[in-house]
Amino acid sequence: MEAGDGWIVTGAQAWKVADHYARSDRDALEQEVVAMRGQIHAARVTEANYYVALFDASLALEDARLEVAEQLTQRALEVGTALGDPIVQNQYGAQLLAVRIAQGRGVELEPVIEMIAAAEPGIPWRLTLPAVLADAGRAQEAADELDRLMDGGIRDLKQDGNYQVFLLLLSSAAHVLRHERTAGWARDRLRPYRGVRFTGGVFAVTAGTGSAALGLAEATLGRFDDAEALLLEALDSDRRVRSRYWEARTGSWLAGVYALRGAVGDAERAAETAALARLIAEPAGLGSVLLHLGRHGL
Amino acid sequence: MALARAVAAPRTLAYALWAWRWHLMVQPDIGVRLAVSEEAER
């Protein structure tokens, strides 16, 4: 087999990893990574080791092993740098931001976001700001950023491999800020993605499910029954794909929706759902989850 | 991609497929995405 053929096959496998994740199929995902490692070895396509390193870091975050995820993110940076991969800085920034957002500390990377946004104008990095500013309690700045986007800045968002990550980030920021204009905009775009798990390009960064992002938009628009159904669907997907991280995030969102709806039995549902999310979040250091529960007094 | 196939330039073909898949990530039908990868593996 020629090296070029090996490139084609390993590239196809790399994307299939994301496809299996999109379908909530963890077993198929792991089998694909094993097959990819074998193909890299057989065809001597050593450059593709970078993608496997990215997947290792991503899987650690799915498992809510944040320290390991950060170490593997660093390792992916080293592997990619040694191989001279052209997208290494951008991928490192994306993976590190994913870990910091999980910790509820995304705002620590605000200077990095500004720097990469300037260096990589083709990728709308500033679209991450509303979510990280909202988590940091800088609600007015975050809302101003959403206003700027809804007034036309959103045209920077391309329909490409990053699209789904930005949809989740914008929908979740709009939910925290009760920004109905952004929620309405996101809802229209999220409807086709019900049941689809989100990745940023290949399986280097994940962004929960389309169902959860849509559920947050519905909740922001006051449609709590729809939000509940969507978030329960998302929770089922999180469990099927064995993502402890997203199970806890989705659980915190669902608990918050119960607290907002305030129907008969919702206080008990909110407390029970929050307790399950907290069971994962506290030992794992998932500050994002604890932060969201705290917003609702849970 | 047709040109890359015609001149037997597999690495160029690999990059073209990669770019195609990158933009195909907005496709909500996962079967469509998988079909492109499976075709590339053949």
PDB file of N, CA and C in Angstrom, chain A residues 2-5 7-16 18-20 22-23 32 47 51 159-164 192-193 196 199-202, chain B residues 5 8-15 17-42:
ATOM      1  N   GLU A   2       0.526   2.218  -0.827  1.00  0.00           N
ATOM      2  CA  GLU A   2       1.298   3.470  -0.845  1.00  0.00           C
ATOM      3  C   GLU A   2       0.889   4.352   0.326  1.00  0.00           C
ATOM      4  N   ALA A   3       1.812   5.270   0.691  1.00  0.00           N
ATOM      5  CA  ALA A   3       1.531   6.161   1.818  1.00  0.00           C
ATOM      6  C   ALA A   3       0.260   6.972   1.579  1.00  0.00           C
ATOM      7  N   GLY A   4       0.047   7.377   0.330  1.00  0.00           N
ATOM      8  CA  GLY A   4      -1.140   8.187   0.020  1.00  0.00           C
ATOM      9  C   GLY A   4      -2.424   7.427   0.246  1.00  0.00           C
ATOM     10  N   ASP A   5      -2.436   6.144  -0.099  1.00  0.00           N
ATOM     11  CA  ASP A   5      -3.616   5.321   0.151  1.00  0.00           C
ATOM     12  C   ASP A   5      -3.883   5.234   1.651  1.00  0.00           C
ATOM     13  N   TRP A   7      -3.168   7.432   3.841  1.00  0.00           N
ATOM     14  CA  TRP A   7      -3.737   8.728   4.227  1.00  0.00           C
ATOM     15  C   TRP A   7      -5.244   8.747   4.006  1.00  0.00           C
ATOM     16  N   ILE A   8      -5.659   8.251   2.857  1.00  0.00           N
ATOM     17  CA  ILE A   8      -7.092   8.268   2.524  1.00  0.00           C
ATOM     18  C   ILE A   8      -7.860   7.415   3.530  1.00  0.00           C
ATOM     19  N   VAL A   9      -7.331   6.226   3.817  1.00  0.00           N
ATOM     20  CA  VAL A   9      -8.047   5.318   4.720  1.00  0.00           C
ATOM     21  C   VAL A   9      -8.055   5.865   6.147  1.00  0.00           C
ATOM     22  N   THR A  10      -6.901   6.345   6.645  1.00  0.00           N
ATOM     23  CA  THR A  10      -6.893   6.857   8.022  1.00  0.00           C
ATOM     24  C   THR A  10      -7.751   8.122   8.135  1.00  0.00           C
ATOM     25  N   GLY A  11      -7.762   8.934   7.089  1.00  0.00           N
ATOM     26  CA  GLY A  11      -8.627  10.123   7.102  1.00  0.00           C
ATOM     27  C   GLY A  11     -10.093   9.722   7.186  1.00  0.00           C
ATOM     28  N   ALA A  12     -10.465   8.707   6.402  1.00  0.00           N
ATOM     29  CA  ALA A  12     -11.851   8.220   6.427  1.00  0.00           C
ATOM     30  C   ALA A  12     -12.196   7.689   7.815  1.00  0.00           C
ATOM     31  N   GLN A  13     -11.248   6.972   8.413  1.00  0.00           N
ATOM     32  CA  GLN A  13     -11.493   6.419   9.755  1.00  0.00           C
ATOM     33  C   GLN A  13     -11.640   7.531  10.794  1.00  0.00           C
ATOM     34  N   ALA A  14     -10.814   8.579  10.672  1.00  0.00           N
ATOM     35  CA  ALA A  14     -10.874   9.689  11.637  1.00  0.00           C
ATOM     36  C   ALA A  14     -12.268  10.319  11.651  1.00  0.00           C
ATOM     37  N   TRP A  15     -12.844  10.480  10.479  1.00  0.00           N
ATOM     38  CA  TRP A  15     -14.184  11.073  10.417  1.00  0.00           C
ATOM     39  C   TRP A  15     -15.249  10.110  10.912  1.00  0.00           C
ATOM     40  N   LYS A  16     -15.018   8.806  10.683  1.00  0.00           N
ATOM     41  CA  LYS A  16     -16.002   7.830  11.168  1.00  0.00           C
ATOM     42  C   LYS A  16     -16.068   7.816  12.697  1.00  0.00           C
ATOM     43  N   ALA A  18     -15.979  10.437  14.561  1.00  0.00           N
ATOM     44  CA  ALA A  18     -16.960  11.493  14.863  1.00  0.00           C
ATOM     45  C   ALA A  18     -18.379  11.028  14.528  1.00  0.00           C
ATOM     46  N   ASP A  19     -18.522  10.268  13.451  1.00  0.00           N
ATOM     47  CA  ASP A  19     -19.857   9.782  13.058  1.00  0.00           C
ATOM     48  C   ASP A  19     -20.430   8.833  14.102  1.00  0.00           C
ATOM     49  N   HIS A  20     -19.582   7.940  14.632  1.00  0.00           N
ATOM     50  CA  HIS A  20     -20.064   7.013  15.669  1.00  0.00           C
ATOM     51  C   HIS A  20     -20.487   7.803  16.913  1.00  0.00           C
ATOM     52  N   ALA A  22     -21.574  10.852  16.900  1.00  0.00           N
ATOM     53  CA  ALA A  22     -22.829  11.534  16.536  1.00  0.00           C
ATOM     54  C   ALA A  22     -24.022  10.620  16.747  1.00  0.00           C
ATOM     55  N   ARG A  23     -23.812   9.305  16.573  1.00  0.00           N
ATOM     56  CA  ARG A  23     -24.884   8.321  16.749  1.00  0.00           C
ATOM     57  C   ARG A  23     -24.932   7.734  18.159  1.00  0.00           C
ATOM     58  N   GLU A  32     -13.283   1.852  16.143  1.00  0.00           N
ATOM     59  CA  GLU A  32     -12.733   2.614  15.016  1.00  0.00           C
ATOM     60  C   GLU A  32     -11.346   3.167  15.363  1.00  0.00           C
ATOM     61  N   GLU A  47       1.924  10.555  10.507  1.00  0.00           N
ATOM     62  CA  GLU A  47       1.296  11.869  10.732  1.00  0.00           C
ATOM     63  C   GLU A  47      -0.085  11.726  11.378  1.00  0.00           C
ATOM     64  N   TYR A  51      -3.982  12.671  15.183  1.00  0.00           N
ATOM     65  CA  TYR A  51      -5.435  12.603  15.354  1.00  0.00           C
ATOM     66  C   TYR A  51      -5.809  11.626  16.464  1.00  0.00           C
ATOM     67  N   GLN A 159     -20.978  27.360   7.801  1.00  0.00           N
ATOM     68  CA  GLN A 159     -21.550  26.015   7.903  1.00  0.00           C
ATOM     69  C   GLN A 159     -20.441  25.021   7.581  1.00  0.00           C
ATOM     70  N   ASP A 160     -19.636  24.732   8.601  1.00  0.00           N
ATOM     71  CA  ASP A 160     -18.544  23.778   8.402  1.00  0.00           C
ATOM     72  C   ASP A 160     -18.385  22.932   9.662  1.00  0.00           C
ATOM     73  N   GLY A 161     -17.236  22.330   9.813  1.00  0.00           N
ATOM     74  CA  GLY A 161     -17.025  21.401  10.913  1.00  0.00           C
ATOM     75  C   GLY A 161     -17.127  21.999  12.302  1.00  0.00           C
ATOM     76  N   ASN A 162     -17.012  23.296  12.433  1.00  0.00           N
ATOM     77  CA  ASN A 162     -17.118  23.936  13.756  1.00  0.00           C
ATOM     78  C   ASN A 162     -18.536  24.372  14.106  1.00  0.00           C
ATOM     79  N   TYR A 163     -19.425  24.314  13.139  1.00  0.00           N
ATOM     80  CA  TYR A 163     -20.767  24.902  13.258  1.00  0.00           C
ATOM     81  C   TYR A 163     -21.509  24.439  14.511  1.00  0.00           C
ATOM     82  N   GLN A 164     -21.499  23.118  14.760  1.00  0.00           N
ATOM     83  CA  GLN A 164     -22.304  22.567  15.858  1.00  0.00           C
ATOM     84  C   GLN A 164     -21.795  23.021  17.226  1.00  0.00           C
ATOM     85  N   PRO A 192     -32.856  20.566  12.962  1.00  0.00           N
ATOM     86  CA  PRO A 192     -32.463  19.349  12.217  1.00  0.00           C
ATOM     87  C   PRO A 192     -31.539  18.423  13.001  1.00  0.00           C
ATOM     88  N   TYR A 193     -30.961  18.933  14.108  1.00  0.00           N
ATOM     89  CA  TYR A 193     -29.925  18.156  14.802  1.00  0.00           C
ATOM     90  C   TYR A 193     -30.433  17.431  16.042  1.00  0.00           C
ATOM     91  N   VAL A 196     -28.634  14.198  17.392  1.00  0.00           N
ATOM     92  CA  VAL A 196     -27.255  14.118  16.877  1.00  0.00           C
ATOM     93  C   VAL A 196     -26.286  14.646  17.939  1.00  0.00           C
ATOM     94  N   THR A 199     -19.694  17.347  17.533  1.00  0.00           N
ATOM     95  CA  THR A 199     -18.232  17.444  17.636  1.00  0.00           C
ATOM     96  C   THR A 199     -17.766  18.681  16.892  1.00  0.00           C
ATOM     97  N   GLY A 200     -16.555  19.127  17.246  1.00  0.00           N
ATOM     98  CA  GLY A 200     -15.908  20.191  16.475  1.00  0.00           C
ATOM     99  C   GLY A 200     -15.007  19.511  15.461  1.00  0.00           C
ATOM    100  N   GLY A 201     -15.493  19.382  14.226  1.00  0.00           N
ATOM    101  CA  GLY A 201     -14.732  18.660  13.206  1.00  0.00           C
ATOM    102  C   GLY A 201     -14.622  17.193  13.591  1.00  0.00           C
ATOM    103  N   VAL A 202     -13.394  16.658  13.498  1.00  0.00           N
ATOM    104  CA  VAL A 202     -13.196  15.286  13.950  1.00  0.00           C
ATOM    105  C   VAL A 202     -13.429  15.254  15.457  1.00  0.00           C
TER     106      VAL A 202
ATOM    107  N   ARG B   5      -7.589  11.727  -8.866  1.00  0.00           N
ATOM    108  CA  ARG B   5      -7.686  10.320  -9.245  1.00  0.00           C
ATOM    109  C   ARG B   5      -7.030  10.090 -10.606  1.00  0.00           C
ATOM    110  N   ALA B   8      -3.389  10.065 -10.440  1.00  0.00           N
ATOM    111  CA  ALA B   8      -2.917   9.155  -9.393  1.00  0.00           C
ATOM    112  C   ALA B   8      -2.127   9.901  -8.324  1.00  0.00           C
ATOM    113  N   ALA B   9      -2.794  10.914  -7.705  1.00  0.00           N
ATOM    114  CA  ALA B   9      -2.171  11.686  -6.630  1.00  0.00           C
ATOM    115  C   ALA B   9      -2.953  11.433  -5.344  1.00  0.00           C
ATOM    116  N   PRO B  10      -2.672  10.294  -4.690  1.00  0.00           N
ATOM    117  CA  PRO B  10      -3.506   9.906  -3.548  1.00  0.00           C
ATOM    118  C   PRO B  10      -3.477  10.903  -2.400  1.00  0.00           C
ATOM    119  N   ARG B  11      -2.353  11.561  -2.170  1.00  0.00           N
ATOM    120  CA  ARG B  11      -2.311  12.485  -1.035  1.00  0.00           C
ATOM    121  C   ARG B  11      -3.197  13.706  -1.312  1.00  0.00           C
ATOM    122  N   THR B  12      -3.216  14.169  -2.561  1.00  0.00           N
ATOM    123  CA  THR B  12      -4.109  15.281  -2.928  1.00  0.00           C
ATOM    124  C   THR B  12      -5.559  14.839  -2.771  1.00  0.00           C
ATOM    125  N   LEU B  13      -5.830  13.605  -3.184  1.00  0.00           N
ATOM    126  CA  LEU B  13      -7.182  13.061  -3.035  1.00  0.00           C
ATOM    127  C   LEU B  13      -7.570  12.988  -1.550  1.00  0.00           C
ATOM    128  N   ALA B  14      -6.598  12.594  -0.719  1.00  0.00           N
ATOM    129  CA  ALA B  14      -6.868  12.515   0.721  1.00  0.00           C
ATOM    130  C   ALA B  14      -7.244  13.892   1.273  1.00  0.00           C
ATOM    131  N   TYR B  15      -6.525  14.924   0.871  1.00  0.00           N
ATOM    132  CA  TYR B  15      -6.831  16.277   1.349  1.00  0.00           C
ATOM    133  C   TYR B  15      -8.201  16.751   0.847  1.00  0.00           C
ATOM    134  N   LEU B  17     -10.742  14.840   0.129  1.00  0.00           N
ATOM    135  CA  LEU B  17     -11.760  14.120   0.911  1.00  0.00           C
ATOM    136  C   LEU B  17     -11.899  14.712   2.299  1.00  0.00           C
ATOM    137  N   TRP B  18     -10.755  15.102   2.873  1.00  0.00           N
ATOM    138  CA  TRP B  18     -10.770  15.694   4.222  1.00  0.00           C
ATOM    139  C   TRP B  18     -11.598  16.982   4.213  1.00  0.00           C
ATOM    140  N   ALA B  19     -11.339  17.829   3.213  1.00  0.00           N
ATOM    141  CA  ALA B  19     -12.069  19.110   3.119  1.00  0.00           C
ATOM    142  C   ALA B  19     -13.561  18.862   2.899  1.00  0.00           C
ATOM    143  N   TRP B  20     -13.889  17.845   2.124  1.00  0.00           N
ATOM    144  CA  TRP B  20     -15.291  17.506   1.862  1.00  0.00           C
ATOM    145  C   TRP B  20     -15.972  17.104   3.165  1.00  0.00           C
ATOM    146  N   ARG B  21     -15.285  16.210   3.895  1.00  0.00           N
ATOM    147  CA  ARG B  21     -15.859  15.746   5.161  1.00  0.00           C
ATOM    148  C   ARG B  21     -16.013  16.905   6.166  1.00  0.00           C
ATOM    149  N   TRP B  22     -15.045  17.809   6.176  1.00  0.00           N
ATOM    150  CA  TRP B  22     -15.099  18.972   7.084  1.00  0.00           C
ATOM    151  C   TRP B  22     -16.394  19.753   6.875  1.00  0.00           C
ATOM    152  N   HIS B  23     -16.742  19.980   5.642  1.00  0.00           N
ATOM    153  CA  HIS B  23     -17.961  20.731   5.352  1.00  0.00           C
ATOM    154  C   HIS B  23     -19.217  19.867   5.475  1.00  0.00           C
ATOM    155  N   LEU B  24     -19.039  18.561   5.353  1.00  0.00           N
ATOM    156  CA  LEU B  24     -20.183  17.649   5.461  1.00  0.00           C
ATOM    157  C   LEU B  24     -20.649  17.478   6.914  1.00  0.00           C
ATOM    158  N   MET B  25     -19.874  18.021   7.862  1.00  0.00           N
ATOM    159  CA  MET B  25     -20.259  17.863   9.270  1.00  0.00           C
ATOM    160  C   MET B  25     -21.561  18.586   9.613  1.00  0.00           C
ATOM    161  N   VAL B  26     -22.029  19.464   8.747  1.00  0.00           N
ATOM    162  CA  VAL B  26     -23.322  20.115   9.006  1.00  0.00           C
ATOM    163  C   VAL B  26     -24.487  19.210   8.583  1.00  0.00           C
ATOM    164  N   GLN B  27     -24.157  18.092   7.958  1.00  0.00           N
ATOM    165  CA  GLN B  27     -25.191  17.164   7.492  1.00  0.00           C
ATOM    166  C   GLN B  27     -25.778  16.408   8.695  1.00  0.00           C
ATOM    167  N   PRO B  28     -27.066  16.583   8.991  1.00  0.00           N
ATOM    168  CA  PRO B  28     -27.631  15.877  10.152  1.00  0.00           C
ATOM    169  C   PRO B  28     -27.853  14.388   9.927  1.00  0.00           C
ATOM    170  N   ASP B  29     -27.884  13.952   8.675  1.00  0.00           N
ATOM    171  CA  ASP B  29     -28.051  12.524   8.387  1.00  0.00           C
ATOM    172  C   ASP B  29     -26.670  11.855   8.443  1.00  0.00           C
ATOM    173  N   ILE B  30     -26.424  11.139   9.523  1.00  0.00           N
ATOM    174  CA  ILE B  30     -25.087  10.572   9.748  1.00  0.00           C
ATOM    175  C   ILE B  30     -24.765   9.509   8.692  1.00  0.00           C
ATOM    176  N   GLY B  31     -25.788   8.863   8.172  1.00  0.00           N
ATOM    177  CA  GLY B  31     -25.573   7.858   7.134  1.00  0.00           C
ATOM    178  C   GLY B  31     -24.907   8.458   5.897  1.00  0.00           C
ATOM    179  N   VAL B  32     -25.266   9.696   5.579  1.00  0.00           N
ATOM    180  CA  VAL B  32     -24.660  10.377   4.418  1.00  0.00           C
ATOM    181  C   VAL B  32     -23.175  10.620   4.681  1.00  0.00           C
ATOM    182  N   ARG B  33     -22.873  11.055   5.910  1.00  0.00           N
ATOM    183  CA  ARG B  33     -21.472  11.302   6.263  1.00  0.00           C
ATOM    184  C   ARG B  33     -20.673   9.993   6.196  1.00  0.00           C
ATOM    185  N   LEU B  34     -21.228   8.940   6.796  1.00  0.00           N
ATOM    186  CA  LEU B  34     -20.521   7.650   6.841  1.00  0.00           C
ATOM    187  C   LEU B  34     -20.274   7.094   5.448  1.00  0.00           C
ATOM    188  N   ALA B  35     -21.240   7.317   4.564  1.00  0.00           N
ATOM    189  CA  ALA B  35     -21.121   6.758   3.204  1.00  0.00           C
ATOM    190  C   ALA B  35     -19.890   7.322   2.494  1.00  0.00           C
ATOM    191  N   VAL B  36     -19.574   8.595   2.744  1.00  0.00           N
ATOM    192  CA  VAL B  36     -18.397   9.202   2.097  1.00  0.00           C
ATOM    193  C   VAL B  36     -17.123   8.541   2.618  1.00  0.00           C
ATOM    194  N   SER B  37     -17.056   8.335   3.940  1.00  0.00           N
ATOM    195  CA  SER B  37     -15.866   7.687   4.507  1.00  0.00           C
ATOM    196  C   SER B  37     -15.747   6.248   4.018  1.00  0.00           C
ATOM    197  N   GLU B  38     -16.878   5.559   3.959  1.00  0.00           N
ATOM    198  CA  GLU B  38     -16.824   4.153   3.549  1.00  0.00           C
ATOM    199  C   GLU B  38     -16.413   4.017   2.075  1.00  0.00           C
ATOM    200  N   GLU B  39     -16.872   4.963   1.269  1.00  0.00           N
ATOM    201  CA  GLU B  39     -16.460   4.985  -0.140  1.00  0.00           C
ATOM    202  C   GLU B  39     -14.943   5.229  -0.237  1.00  0.00           C
ATOM    203  N   ALA B  40     -14.444   6.146   0.611  1.00  0.00           N
ATOM    204  CA  ALA B  40     -13.010   6.462   0.585  1.00  0.00           C
ATOM    205  C   ALA B  40     -12.165   5.274   1.025  1.00  0.00           C
ATOM    206  N   GLU B  41     -12.701   4.453   1.898  1.00  0.00           N
ATOM    207  CA  GLU B  41     -11.940   3.290   2.403  1.00  0.00           C
ATOM    208  C   GLU B  41     -11.800   2.195   1.364  1.00  0.00           C
ATOM    209  N   ARG B  42     -12.686   2.202   0.368  1.00  0.00           N
ATOM    210  CA  ARG B  42     -12.664   1.122  -0.637  1.00  0.00           C
ATOM    211  C   ARG B  42     -11.496   1.265  -1.602  1.00  0.00           C
TER     212      ARG B  42
END
